[in-house]
N, CA, C and O of each residue as an XYZ file, in Angstrom:
964
protein
N      95.293    111.660     85.871
C      95.126    110.181     85.016
C      95.175    109.132     86.295
O      95.882    109.093     87.302
N      94.154    108.342     85.820
C      93.818    107.265     87.088
C      95.093    106.130     86.800
O      95.688    105.908     85.746
N      95.250    105.570     88.017
C      96.244    104.365     87.896
C      95.803    102.875     88.322
O      95.172    102.687     89.362
N      96.125    101.955     87.562
C      95.922    100.664     88.075
C      97.004     99.722     88.258
O      97.943     99.658     87.464
N      96.906     99.042     89.206
C      98.051     98.044     89.703
C      97.223     96.471     89.354
O      96.222     96.057     89.939
N      97.785     95.956     88.520
C      97.546     94.688     87.994
C      98.600     93.421     88.486
O      99.676     93.202     87.929
N      98.100     92.690     89.564
C      99.295     91.701     90.037
C      99.217     90.393     88.893
O      98.184     90.029     88.331
N     100.517     89.826     88.717
C     100.405     88.699     87.707
C     100.260     89.550     86.518
O      99.477     88.970     85.766
N     100.623     90.574     86.039
C     100.542     91.391     84.746
C     101.469     90.903     83.803
O     101.464     91.332     82.649
N     102.354     89.946     84.234
C     103.299     89.619     82.970
C     102.858     88.628     82.107
O     103.385     88.440     81.010
N     101.708     87.833     82.631
C     101.078     86.520     81.933
C      99.976     86.826     80.924
O      99.645     87.940     80.516
N      99.497     85.713     80.613
C      98.503     85.747     79.677
C      97.340     86.671     79.767
O      97.096     87.666     79.085
N      96.570     86.059     80.899
C      95.332     87.184     81.326
C      95.917     88.681     81.786
O      95.589     89.820     81.453
N      96.700     88.283     82.492
C      97.406     89.610     83.207
C      97.956     90.486     82.092
O      97.512     91.634     82.094
N      98.666     90.240     81.319
C      99.170     91.016     80.283
C      97.988     91.857     79.135
O      97.995     92.999     78.677
N      97.160     90.851     78.977
C      95.928     91.511     78.407
C      95.151     92.438     79.204
O      94.599     93.378     78.632
N      95.049     92.294     80.383
C      94.334     93.169     81.098
C      95.126     94.501     81.279
O      94.491     95.554     81.229
N      96.588     94.524     81.502
C      97.268     95.654     81.511
C      97.206     96.401     79.980
O      96.939     97.602     79.929
N      97.415     95.775     78.977
C      97.210     96.467     77.835
C      95.958     97.229     77.716
O      95.932     98.447     77.539
N      94.881     96.449     77.822
C      93.554     97.036     77.823
C      93.217     98.278     78.726
O      92.599     99.259     78.312
N      93.714     98.122     80.062
C      93.528     99.163     80.911
C      94.451    100.500     80.524
O      94.101    101.639     80.832
N      95.718    100.184     79.781
C      96.504    101.331     79.362
C      95.659    101.825     78.347
O      95.646    103.055     78.306
N      94.956    101.260     77.523
C      94.240    101.573     76.350
C      93.196    102.425     76.738
O      92.918    103.457     76.127
N      92.537    101.973     77.865
C      91.484    102.810     78.382
C      91.854    104.168     78.804
O      91.001    105.054     78.868
N      93.232    104.396     79.129
C      93.713    105.759     79.660
C      94.366    105.666     81.205
O      94.516    106.704     81.850
N      94.752    104.336     81.771
C      94.991    104.098     82.933
C      96.438    104.047     82.911
O      96.952    103.474     81.950
N      97.202    104.559     83.824
C      98.553    104.387     84.204
C      98.693    102.793     84.649
O      97.867    102.426     85.484
N      99.344    102.123     84.330
C      99.500    100.769     84.725
C     100.703    100.299     85.374
O     101.801    100.512     84.860
N     100.573     99.654     86.504
C     101.577     99.010     87.158
C     101.646     97.565     86.852
O     100.829     96.894     87.484
N     102.349     96.974     86.112
C     102.450     95.608     85.724
C     103.300     94.800     86.747
O     104.525     94.762     86.632
N     102.689     94.197     87.681
C     103.521     93.605     88.608
C     103.742     91.909     87.956
O     102.946     91.240     87.298
N     104.989     91.600     88.386
C     105.431     90.124     87.954
C     106.115     89.699     89.237
O     106.731     90.410     90.031
N     105.831     88.107     89.290
C     106.378     87.350     90.309
C     107.919     87.005     90.041
O     108.849     87.190     90.826
N     107.963     86.573     89.018
C     109.529     85.965     88.513
C     110.151     86.623     87.133
O     111.315     87.001     86.997
N     109.317     86.662     86.342
C     109.383     86.964     84.788
C     109.488     88.250     84.525
O     108.546     88.865     84.026
N     110.692     88.848     84.836
C     110.668     90.359     84.671
C     110.705     90.742     83.214
O     110.115     91.742     82.805
N     111.522     89.801     82.300
C     111.492     90.078     80.764
C     110.080     90.187     80.449
O     109.730     91.218     79.876
N     109.178     89.280     80.728
C     107.814     89.267     80.212
C     106.931     90.559     80.687
O     106.048     91.072     80.000
N     107.318     90.974     81.948
C     106.873     92.171     82.297
C     107.112     93.650     81.622
O     106.366     94.617     81.468
N     108.488     93.391     81.287
C     109.403     94.533     80.542
C     108.448     94.481     79.082
O     108.000     95.468     78.498
N     108.318     93.369     78.773
C     107.575     93.257     77.316
C     106.173     93.857     77.315
O     105.770     94.540     76.374
N     105.460     93.591     78.367
C     104.104     94.272     78.303
C     104.211     95.867     78.427
O     103.611     96.604     77.644
N     105.014     96.342     79.462
C     105.351     97.907     79.605
C     105.967     98.250     78.136
O     105.474     99.298     77.718
N     106.709     97.791     77.418
C     107.004     98.249     76.064
C     105.788     98.226     75.254
O     105.576     99.167     74.489
N     104.949     97.229     75.340
C     103.988     97.323     74.427
C     103.014     98.526     74.489
O     102.441     99.104     73.565
N     102.977     98.769     75.932
C     101.947     99.961     76.345
C     102.669    101.289     75.871
O     102.049    102.166     75.268
N     104.073    101.391     76.193
C     104.837    102.758     75.970
C     104.775    102.784     74.576
O     104.690    103.941     74.165
N     104.786    101.836     73.587
C     104.706    102.047     72.275
C     103.520    102.742     71.686
O     103.614    103.459     70.690
N     102.278    102.488     72.396
C     100.968    103.066     72.202
C     100.798    104.463     72.848
O      99.805    105.190     72.832
N     102.110    104.677     73.468
C     102.122    106.101     74.150
C     101.280    106.222     75.645
O     100.858    107.205     76.254
N     101.242    104.846     75.923
C     100.759    104.781     77.487
C     101.661    104.989     78.362
O     102.811    105.256     78.013
N     101.289    104.902     79.684
C     102.281    104.836     80.905
C     102.315    103.663     81.737
O     101.319    103.338     82.384
N     103.316    103.046     81.769
C     103.377    101.817     82.463
C     104.866    101.452     83.325
O     105.966    101.955     83.094
N     104.634    100.738     84.055
C     105.912    100.456     85.411
C     105.793     98.919     85.510
O     104.687     98.383     85.453
N     106.865     98.252     85.648
C     106.957     96.939     85.904
C     107.377     96.841     87.364
O     108.320     97.596     87.602
N     107.042     96.276     88.204
C     107.455     95.998     89.715
C     107.443     94.521     90.183
O     106.395     93.881     90.094
N     108.510     93.988     90.650
C     108.570     92.787     90.958
C     108.184     92.563     92.474
O     108.622     93.403     93.260
N     107.500     91.645     92.925
C     107.108     91.373     94.172
C     106.660     89.862     94.482
O     105.987     89.256     93.649
N     107.005     89.324     95.572
C     106.345     87.971     96.054
C     105.011     88.127     96.629
O     105.031     88.544     97.788
N     103.657     87.866     96.044
C     102.529     88.193     96.430
C     102.317     87.618     97.755
O     101.441     88.148     98.439
N     103.013     86.548     98.281
C     102.735     85.686     99.413
C     103.570     86.564    100.548
O     103.435     86.024    101.646
N     104.281     87.594    100.601
C     104.963     88.396    101.240
C     104.533     89.761    101.749
O     104.718     90.738    101.022
N     104.061     89.879    102.753
C     103.478     90.955    103.467
C     103.962     92.526    103.048
O     103.330     93.528    102.714
N     105.609     92.189    103.262
C     106.383     93.436    103.302
C     106.436     93.943    101.521
O     106.370     95.064    101.016
N     106.565     92.745    100.981
C     106.682     92.916     99.315
C     105.384     93.544     98.843
O     105.496     94.624     98.263
N     104.275     93.079     98.987
C     103.006     93.653     98.670
C     103.111     94.998     99.269
O     103.147     95.876     98.407
N     103.163     95.379    100.347
C     102.944     96.601    100.797
C     104.158     97.481    100.233
O     104.002     98.699    100.309
N     105.264     97.037     99.718
C     106.420     97.863     98.878
C     105.729     98.005     97.548
O     106.005     99.011     96.896
N     104.948     97.221     97.098
C     104.354     97.085     95.777
C     103.394     98.390     95.607
O     103.392     99.062     94.576
N     102.634     98.653     96.667
C     101.727     99.655     96.767
C     102.641    101.061     96.960
O     102.480    102.040     96.230
N     103.575    101.010     98.000
C     104.521    102.289     98.214
C     105.127    102.799     96.941
O     105.133    103.980     96.593
N     105.692    101.672     96.208
C     106.311    102.046     95.006
C     105.311    102.747     93.805
O     105.704    103.588     92.996
N     104.075    102.256     93.878
C     103.048    102.901     92.778
C     102.593    104.065     93.351
O     102.453    105.014     92.580
N     102.291    104.253     94.672
C     102.036    105.545     95.135
C     103.232    106.659     94.749
O     102.955    107.742     94.232
N     104.497    106.272     95.049
C     105.757    106.901     94.974
C     105.676    107.785     93.323
O     105.680    108.975     93.009
N     105.618    106.683     92.669
C     105.819    106.975     90.868
C     104.306    107.814     90.482
O     104.377    108.888     89.883
N     102.993    107.251     90.862
C     102.005    107.838     90.324
C     101.050    108.512     90.956
O     100.032    108.945     90.415
N     101.455    108.668     92.561
C     100.681    109.384     93.318
C      99.380    108.777     93.594
O      98.739    109.656     94.171
N      98.726    107.827     93.492
C      97.208    107.108     93.611
C      97.114    105.890     93.280
O      97.814    105.537     92.331
N      96.405    105.068     93.815
C      95.888    103.839     93.022
C      94.090    103.861     92.952
O      93.309    104.204     93.840
N      93.830    103.421     91.723
C      92.228    104.083     91.529
C      91.820    102.379     91.475
O      90.913    102.001     92.216
N      92.412    101.532     90.717
C      92.241    100.642     90.435
C      92.866     99.239     90.726
O      93.958     99.214     90.157
N      92.638     98.108     91.351
C      93.344     96.777     91.517
C      92.768     95.530     91.108
O      91.675     95.037     91.386
N      93.798     95.074     90.326
C      93.131     93.686     89.701
C      94.101     92.802     90.380
O      95.299     92.949     90.133
N      93.664     91.813     91.288
C      94.347     90.882     91.796
C      94.059     89.399     90.918
O      93.128     88.596     90.960
N      95.151     89.449     90.227
C      95.088     88.386     89.006
C      96.282     87.379     89.238
O      96.226     86.317     88.618
N      97.331     87.604     90.050
C      98.578     86.471     90.393
C      97.855     85.195     90.717
O      96.869     85.175     91.454
N      98.391     84.088     90.124
C      97.941     82.829     90.779
C      98.949     81.739     90.198
O      99.802     81.862     89.319
N      98.568     80.588     90.992
C      99.408     79.417     90.410
C      98.131     78.297     90.379
O      97.072     78.400     90.998
N      98.581     77.103     89.398
C      97.778     76.139     89.279
C      98.437     74.700     89.681
O      99.618     74.453     89.439
N      97.759     73.986     90.171
C      98.010     72.700     90.507
C      96.643     71.606     90.164
O      95.499     71.622     90.619
N      97.147     70.897     89.406
C      95.808     69.782     89.474
C      95.973     68.525     89.787
O      97.146     68.157     89.852
N      95.042     67.640     90.032
C      95.405     66.225     90.284
C      94.470     65.766     91.493
O      94.073     66.650     92.252
N      94.130     64.574     91.702
C      93.193     64.164     92.804
C      93.666     64.748     94.198
O      94.838     64.968     94.502
N      92.602     64.954     94.959
C      93.112     65.365     96.274
C      94.007     64.065     96.911
O      94.930     64.379     97.662
N      93.861     63.149     96.744
C      94.428     61.997     97.437
C      96.079     62.247     96.885
O      97.021     61.899     97.597
N      96.224     62.698     95.938
C      97.540     62.595     95.351
C      98.441     63.993     95.598
O      99.658     64.034     95.421
N      97.656     65.081     96.019
C      98.098     66.272     96.472
C      98.873     66.296     97.758
O      98.397     65.906     98.824
N     100.220     66.821     97.597
C     100.923     66.852     99.033
C     100.607     68.000     99.617
O     100.013     68.915     99.047
N     101.060     68.011    101.007
C     101.128     69.621    101.561
C     101.811     70.512    101.086
O     101.509     71.687    101.290
N     102.879     70.167    100.351
C     103.579     71.567     99.687
C     102.751     71.881     98.718
O     102.602     73.092     98.554
N     102.143     71.155     97.999
C     101.094     71.307     96.904
C     100.228     72.266     97.669
O     100.137     73.340     97.076
N      99.572     72.218     98.787
C      98.482     72.697     99.343
C      99.263     74.108     99.622
O      98.885     75.136     99.061
N     100.285     74.098    100.448
C     100.834     75.263    100.982
C     101.042     76.154     99.790
O     100.846     77.364     99.895
N     101.425     75.617     98.680
C     102.160     76.725     97.809
C     100.702     77.262     97.067
O     100.648     78.482     96.915
N      99.661     76.568     96.650
C      98.492     77.176     96.069
C      97.958     78.092     97.107
O      97.448     79.158     96.762
N      98.039     77.757     98.333
C      97.311     78.864     99.425
C      98.190     79.853     99.670
O      97.638     80.817    100.200
N      99.595     80.017     99.450
C     100.453     80.915     99.444
C     100.116     82.138     98.363
O      99.913     83.303     98.702
N     100.099     81.667     97.060
C      99.943     82.715     95.916
C      98.452     83.015     95.958
O      98.075     84.166     96.180
N      97.541     81.968     95.740
C      96.166     82.242     95.441
C      95.234     82.791     96.391
O      94.231     83.475     96.186
N      95.818     82.307     97.634
C      94.804     82.764     98.528
C      95.330     83.852     99.507
O      94.714     84.873     99.813
N      96.394     83.535     99.892
C      97.379     84.575    101.065
C      97.701     85.888    100.145
O      97.525     87.058    100.483
N      98.289     85.343     98.722
C      98.677     86.617     97.962
C      97.461     87.360     97.632
O      97.412     88.564     97.883
N      96.470     86.747     97.090
C      95.235     87.615     96.980
C      94.596     88.441     97.985
O      94.074     89.538     97.782
N      94.685     87.793     99.135
C      94.218     88.284    100.230
C      95.190     89.654    100.869
O      94.595     90.654    101.269
N      96.511     89.590    100.910
C      97.417     90.679    100.883
C      97.114     91.760     99.938
O      97.069     92.929    100.319
N      96.921     91.441     98.814
C      96.611     92.247     97.687
C      95.582     93.348     97.809
O      95.693     94.558     97.615
N      94.312     92.441     98.265
C      93.049     92.954     98.294
C      92.944     93.855     99.689
O      92.210     94.841     99.741
N      93.646     93.472    100.666
C      93.647     94.063    102.081
C      94.396     95.325    101.643
O      93.831     96.347    102.030
N      95.498     95.524    100.951
C      96.307     96.468    100.620
C      95.340     97.600     99.920
O      95.187     98.798    100.158
N      94.733     96.680     98.921
C      93.884     97.614     98.150
C      92.634     98.727     99.226
O      92.524     99.951     99.300
N      92.027     97.817     99.774
C      90.952     98.383    100.627
C      91.649     99.519    101.290
O      90.972    100.539    101.419
N      92.654     99.537    101.656
C      93.270    100.900    102.232
C      93.877    101.851    101.530
O      94.149    102.953    102.007
N      94.143    101.487    100.314
C      94.994    102.604     99.322
C      94.041    102.833     98.133
O      94.404    103.821     97.495
N      93.165    102.364     97.727
C      92.241    102.641     96.641
C      91.843    103.942     97.031
O      91.867    104.222     98.230
N      91.400    104.964     96.005
C      90.726    106.104     96.360
C      89.303    105.946     96.276
O      88.848    104.945     95.722
N      88.468    106.915     96.817
C      86.901    106.696     96.876
C      86.578    106.616     95.423
O      87.188    107.288     94.591
N      85.578    105.759     95.110
C      85.161    105.470     93.915
C      85.790    104.632     93.059
O      85.388    104.558     91.898
N      86.979    103.802     93.544
C      87.820    103.201     92.677
C      86.974    101.769     92.915
O      85.918    101.524     93.498
N      88.011    100.883     92.135
C      87.515     99.496     91.850
C      88.676     98.609     92.587
O      89.839     98.973     92.762
N      88.127     97.425     92.959
C      88.924     96.387     93.308
C      88.538     94.931     92.518
O      87.391     94.543     92.737
N      89.146     94.309     91.864
C      88.735     93.329     90.937
C      89.432     92.093     91.249
O      90.661     92.138     91.192
N      88.870     90.989     91.572
C      89.639     89.711     91.545
C      89.549     88.626     90.306
O      88.474     88.082     90.056
N      90.372     88.429     89.780
C      90.463     87.356     88.713
C      90.336     85.872     89.353
O      91.370     85.361     89.784
N      89.336     85.285     89.420
C      88.805     84.262     89.942
C      88.879     83.154     88.844
O      89.727     83.128     87.953
N      87.789     82.161     89.042
C      87.984     81.122     87.870
C      86.439     80.562     88.138
O      85.785     80.584     89.181
N      86.043     79.983     86.638
C      84.794     79.372     86.877
C      84.611     78.056     87.665
O      83.549     77.517     87.979
N      86.044     77.601     87.949
C      86.194     76.439     88.977
C      85.730     76.904     90.327
O      85.335     76.031     91.101
N      85.724     78.087     90.697
C      85.255     78.433     92.065
C      83.824     78.110     92.170
O      83.303     78.014     93.281
N      83.188     77.945     91.145
C      81.655     77.825     91.319
C      81.283     76.465     90.899
O      80.354     75.875     91.453
N      82.084     75.852     89.781
C      81.972     74.670     89.647
C      83.074     73.817     89.264
O      83.412     73.589     88.102
N      83.706     73.280     90.488
C      84.950     72.549     90.683
C      84.794     71.201     89.611
O      83.700     70.639     89.542
N      85.827     70.774     88.874
C      85.589     69.551     88.263
C      86.728     68.527     88.778
O      87.705     68.948     89.398
N      86.587     67.465     88.551
C      87.559     66.474     89.151
C      89.186     66.755     88.901
O      89.576     67.133     87.797
N      89.903     66.587     89.772
C      91.332     67.159     89.717
C      91.642     68.447     90.089
O      92.816     68.820     90.093
N      90.587     69.294     90.455
C      91.044     70.757     90.486
C      90.552     71.279     91.880
O      90.350     72.481     92.058
N      90.358     70.302     92.907
C      90.043     70.529     94.266
C      90.646     71.461     94.950
O      89.978     72.233     95.639
N      92.069     71.554     94.876
C      92.819     72.700     95.843
C      92.853     73.985     94.859
O      92.908     75.080     95.419
N      92.829     73.959     93.582
C      92.629     75.162     92.863
C      91.496     75.766     93.126
O      91.552     76.881     93.644
N      90.263     75.189     92.840
C      89.012     75.447     92.870
C      88.719     76.188     94.240
O      87.951     77.150     94.238
N      89.353     75.730     95.477
C      89.162     76.205     96.701
C      89.828     77.269     97.173
O      89.500     77.933     98.157
N      90.687     77.425     96.537
C      91.554     78.896     96.706
C      90.895     80.166     96.061
O      90.759     81.289     96.547
N      90.611     79.795     95.121
C      89.430     80.750     94.217
C      88.158     81.238     95.113
O      87.902     82.388     95.469
N      87.442     80.052     95.372
C      86.274     80.102     96.261
C      86.509     81.177     97.323
O      85.894     82.238     97.427
N      87.630     80.666     98.196
C      87.658     81.434     99.060
C      87.693     82.821     99.234
O      87.075     83.432    100.106
N      88.605     83.422     98.181
C      88.557     84.817     98.170
C      87.289     85.249     97.145
O      87.143     86.459     96.975
N      86.528     84.497     96.575
C      85.350     85.100     96.030
C      84.423     85.389     97.271
O      83.626     86.326     97.264
N      84.567     84.559     98.302
C      83.666     84.740     99.497
C      83.945     85.976    100.192
O      83.091     86.801    100.518
N      85.321     86.066    100.423
C      86.043     87.297    101.082
C      85.530     88.584    100.260
O      85.187     89.590    100.881
N      85.483     88.537     98.846
C      85.227     89.805     98.339
C      83.631     90.337     98.635
O      83.358     91.533     98.735
N      82.608     89.225     98.760
C      81.497     89.686     99.082
C      81.317     90.614    100.422
O      80.627     91.632    100.472
N      82.035     90.086    101.436
C      82.251     90.772    102.613
C      82.669     92.207    102.512
O      82.036     93.182    102.916
N      83.944     92.184    101.854
C      84.830     93.222    101.553
C      83.780     94.548    100.677
O      83.808     95.719    101.056
N      83.113     94.179     99.762
C      82.174     94.914     98.882
C      81.260     95.577    100.266
O      81.107     96.794    100.168
N      80.885     95.193    101.030
C      79.864     95.997    102.236
C      80.616     96.788    102.927
O      80.093     97.836    103.304
N      81.925     96.546    103.260
C      82.838     97.293    103.997
C      83.519     98.534    103.435
O      84.019     99.385    104.171
N      83.523     98.618    101.964
C      84.032     99.631    101.465
C      82.993    100.391    100.570
O      83.200    101.549    100.208
N      81.797     99.646    100.206
C      80.670    100.399     99.521
C      80.510    102.071     99.759
O      80.260    102.912     98.897
N      80.738    102.279    101.221
C      80.396    103.798    101.701
C      81.237    104.691    101.077
O      81.001    105.895    100.970
N      82.289    104.081    100.631
C      83.527    104.774     99.987
C      83.154    104.927     98.206
O      83.886    105.501     97.400
N      82.014    104.345     97.928
C      81.978    104.243     96.439
C      82.824    103.277     95.851
O      82.756    103.111     94.633
N      83.689    102.548     96.603
C      84.408    101.503     95.814
C      83.554    100.076     95.451
O      82.855     99.482     96.272
N      83.759     99.671     94.086
C      83.071     98.357     93.725
C      83.889     97.313     93.718
O      84.964     97.310     93.118
N      83.461     96.413     94.346
C      84.309     95.202     94.557
C      83.720     93.996     93.867
O      82.609     93.652     94.272
N      84.249     93.322     92.932
C      84.160     92.202     92.103
C      84.936     91.168     91.851
O      86.139     91.319     92.063
N      84.453     89.878     91.344
C      85.314     89.062     90.680
C      85.008     88.552     89.429
O      83.821     88.345     89.177
N      85.871     88.305     88.580
C      85.786     87.624     87.096
C      86.032     86.279     87.136
O      87.045     85.867     87.702
N      85.230     85.511     86.600
C      85.654     84.091     86.760
C      85.760     83.643     85.276
O      84.733     83.357     84.661
N      86.945     83.579     84.708
C      87.300     83.130     83.360
C      86.942     81.719     83.182
O      86.690     81.196     84.267
N      86.835     80.931     82.184
C      86.810     79.640     81.764
C      88.192     79.518     81.248
O      89.075     80.322     81.550
N      88.388     78.382     80.373
C      89.589     78.079     79.511
C      89.921     79.232     78.977
O      89.040     79.863     78.393
N      91.176     79.727     79.053
C      91.625     80.728     78.492
C      93.171     80.446     77.790
O      94.025     79.875     78.469
N      93.453     80.861     76.466
C      94.817     80.719     75.961
C      95.126     81.811     75.068
O      94.310     82.162     74.216
N      96.236     82.368     75.204
C      97.361     81.659     75.995
C      97.299     82.153     77.608
O      96.712     83.180     77.948
N      97.945     81.327     78.471
C      97.754     81.387     80.032
C      98.341     79.746     80.459
O      99.120     79.010     79.854
N      97.681     79.575     81.618
C      98.018     78.422     82.522
C      97.398     77.244     82.059
O      97.710     76.108     82.418
N      96.435     77.564     81.183
C      95.588     76.369     80.587
C      96.218     75.888     79.538
O      95.877     74.748     79.221
N      97.074     76.423     78.860
C      98.126     76.108     77.863
C      98.834     74.650     78.151
O      99.102     73.864     77.242
N      99.095     74.403     79.524
C      99.784     73.173     79.685
C      98.973     72.013     79.716
O      99.464     70.899     79.900
N      97.469     72.250     79.506
C      96.616     70.991     79.562
C      96.863     70.253     77.988
O      97.258     70.909     77.025
N      96.584     68.913     77.934
C      96.820     68.142     76.698
C      95.709     68.546     75.853
O      94.771     69.198     76.309
N      95.796     68.104     74.376
C      94.967     68.575     73.304
C      93.291     68.074     73.721
O      92.248     68.713     73.586
N      93.492     66.826     74.211
C      92.063     66.344     74.436
C      91.328     67.227     75.564
O      90.121     67.399     75.390
N      91.885     67.772     76.635
C      91.260     68.542     77.638
C      90.951     69.576     77.043
O      89.760     69.878     77.114
N      91.778     70.403     76.330
C      91.437     71.709     75.513
C      90.076     71.384     74.565
O      89.129     72.160     74.438
N      90.189     70.168     73.983
C      88.572     70.232     72.976
C      87.541     70.039     73.829
O      86.481     70.598     73.545
N      87.613     69.261     74.983
C      86.436     69.434     76.022
C      85.947     70.452     76.383
O      84.732     70.528     76.566
N      86.837     71.568     76.590
C      86.253     72.986     76.908
C      85.868     73.706     75.630
O      84.933     74.503     75.700
N      86.408     73.539     74.610
C      85.913     74.093     73.169
C      84.496     73.718     73.025
O      83.543     74.420     72.687
N      84.548     72.417     73.364
C      83.098     71.741     73.090
C      82.045     72.718     73.904
O      81.140     73.364     73.376
N      82.345     72.682     75.203
C      81.530     73.358     76.506
C      81.351     74.630     75.972
O      80.227     75.051     76.249
N      82.030     75.426     75.301
C      81.684     76.641     75.139
C      80.542     77.080     73.945
O      80.612     76.479     72.872
N      79.668     77.951     74.097
C      78.719     78.059     73.062
C      79.453     78.806     71.878
O      78.811     79.062     70.860
N      80.487     79.083     71.964
C      80.986     79.908     70.803
C      82.036     78.932     70.015
O      82.537     79.212     68.925
N      82.297     77.660     70.807
C      83.387     76.841     70.019
C      84.651     77.092     69.870
O      85.310     76.807     68.870
N      85.109     77.722     71.013
C      86.257     78.326     71.230
C      86.901     78.344     72.574
O      86.071     78.238     73.477
N      88.007     78.437     72.929
C      88.494     78.969     74.212
C      88.730     80.376     74.332
O      89.017     80.998     73.310
N      88.643     81.018     75.524
C      88.887     82.348     75.643
C      90.108     82.884     75.357
O      91.049     82.094     75.294
N      90.315     84.061     75.167
C      91.551     84.826     74.866
C      91.528     85.845     76.106
O      90.538     86.237     76.724
N      92.973     86.192     76.322
C      93.232     87.252     77.424
C      92.205     88.694     76.956
O      91.697     89.320     77.886
N      92.033     89.000     76.011
C      91.405     89.992     75.608
C      89.827     90.158     75.875
O      89.157     91.172     76.072
N      89.458     88.733     75.809
C      87.978     88.560     76.225
C      87.723     88.871     77.609
O      86.768     89.523     78.031
N      88.696     88.329     78.313
C      88.820     88.572     79.837
C      89.017     90.146     80.064
O      88.263     90.854     80.732
N      89.995     90.502     79.489
C      90.294     92.100     79.800
C      89.210     92.921     79.437
O      89.108     93.969     80.074
N      88.239     92.651     78.418
C      87.192     93.493     78.148
C      86.129     93.624     79.287
O      85.527     94.671     79.527
N      85.963     92.459     79.958
C      84.934     92.303     81.077
C      85.840     93.271     82.166
O      85.213     94.176     82.716
N      87.024     93.142     82.435
C      87.728     93.912     83.766
C      87.955     95.429     83.148
O      88.346     96.344     83.873
N      87.729     95.575     82.015
C      87.594     97.044     81.469
C      86.138     97.657     81.762
O      86.032     98.840     82.085
N      85.271     97.005     81.666
C      83.828     97.659     82.213
C      83.898     97.603     83.357
O      83.426     98.628     83.849
N      84.387     96.661     84.351
C      84.080     96.717     85.805
C      85.092     97.909     86.350
O      84.762     98.507     87.375
N      86.145     98.209     85.771
C      87.108     99.382     86.141
C      86.523    100.665     85.760
O      86.665    101.631     86.510
N      85.828    100.771     84.576
C      85.248    101.947     84.053
C      83.938    102.547     84.850
O      83.318    101.971     85.744
N      83.704    103.703     84.362
C      82.417    104.478     84.993
C      81.152    103.549     85.027
O      80.295    103.500     85.909
N      81.230    102.838     83.888
C      79.806    102.327     83.827
C      79.725    101.110     84.659
O      78.636    100.545     84.553
N      80.634    100.502     85.518
C      80.814     99.601     86.282
C      80.411     99.905     87.892
O      80.547     99.043     88.760
N      80.027    100.911     88.093
C      79.795    101.735     89.533
C      78.915    101.052     90.292
O      79.013    101.080     91.519
N      77.796    100.244     89.565
C      76.400     99.862     90.031
C      76.631     98.277     90.453
O      75.847     97.598     91.116
N      77.683     97.928     89.998
C      78.061     96.467     90.275
C      78.974     96.111     91.644
O      80.040     96.697     91.833
N      78.583     95.336     92.362
C      79.446     95.312     93.568
C      79.105     93.726     94.200
O      78.042     93.120     94.067
N      80.110     93.342     94.790
C      79.877     91.874     95.409
C      79.453     90.686     94.182
O      78.980     89.585     94.464
N      79.653     91.029     93.176
C      79.286     90.067     92.005
C      80.427     89.405     91.622
O      81.530     89.895     91.861
N      80.269     88.089     90.917
C      80.927     87.185     90.450
C      80.362     86.909     89.025
O      79.364     86.258     88.717
N      81.410     87.683     88.097
C      81.020     87.555     86.797
C      81.547     86.503     85.748
O      82.704     86.568     85.333
N      80.689     85.559     85.343
C      81.039     84.340     84.301
C      81.508     85.296     82.968
O      80.821     86.125     82.373
N      82.855     84.907     82.721
C      83.591     85.254     81.599
C      84.102     84.019     80.907
O      85.306     83.917     80.671
N      83.239     83.062     80.565
C      83.570     81.740     80.210
C      83.133     81.289     78.773
O      83.402     80.163     78.355
N      82.468     82.189     78.061
C      81.904     81.704     76.758
C      80.876     80.783     76.822
O      80.699     79.965     75.920
N      80.119     80.852     77.901
C      79.355     79.678     78.344
C      79.614     78.476     78.580
O      78.747     77.633     78.351
N      80.789     78.129     79.062
C      81.469     76.955     79.408
C      80.756     76.457     80.621
O      80.561     75.247     80.730
N      80.255     77.488     81.763
C      79.644     76.768     82.996
C      78.293     76.564     82.947
O      77.688     76.231     83.966
N      77.547     76.773     81.541
C      76.112     76.764     81.578
C      75.674     75.366     81.502
O      74.474     75.093     81.516
């Protein structure tokens, strides 16, 4: 049985990805940063459907803790076949109003954390495996008040193109998924006016769901995704068109 590690697996999109990959037959490591109860709830959902899952806590900005995350995964399940780097933090507002602390926090989680996760994945994912980064449509089309967040996502997207060439000889496919506004998730903190703006942008007249994003990740993680690599997949219901 194959094993998938999903960072930020306790949240909206992350939880949806964990449940979908478990339904696809993966053993799933549900990583969490601080909300152990939410991670345990995802594990319980998976086990209720006779799936295999394990919750592991780690600060993704810590090199040692990310290394320990992979060591515990290998100790429990014996292999790593798919890694989904999904853990992230959000901070909005004009650049002029963002503090150095805001910058450092987003860089620590969204950039450093994703880098550490992806670096370990490049070393530990088995041949013909998958490395998937959950990015954002804002990496491609930043909006007013999203400068810091957009920059952290775009930086990893650029890194993944290089990585795809470095591990391609082992049959490992490396891609990112760019969700648009999705609920439940970090976007829930937005006001109703902003939510309606994104609903109006969608070709389908609604916000995305974790299941929408998980379906794209499922495709990339499966055998049919083997010929896609170095790509940034829009999964936003047409919001960025």
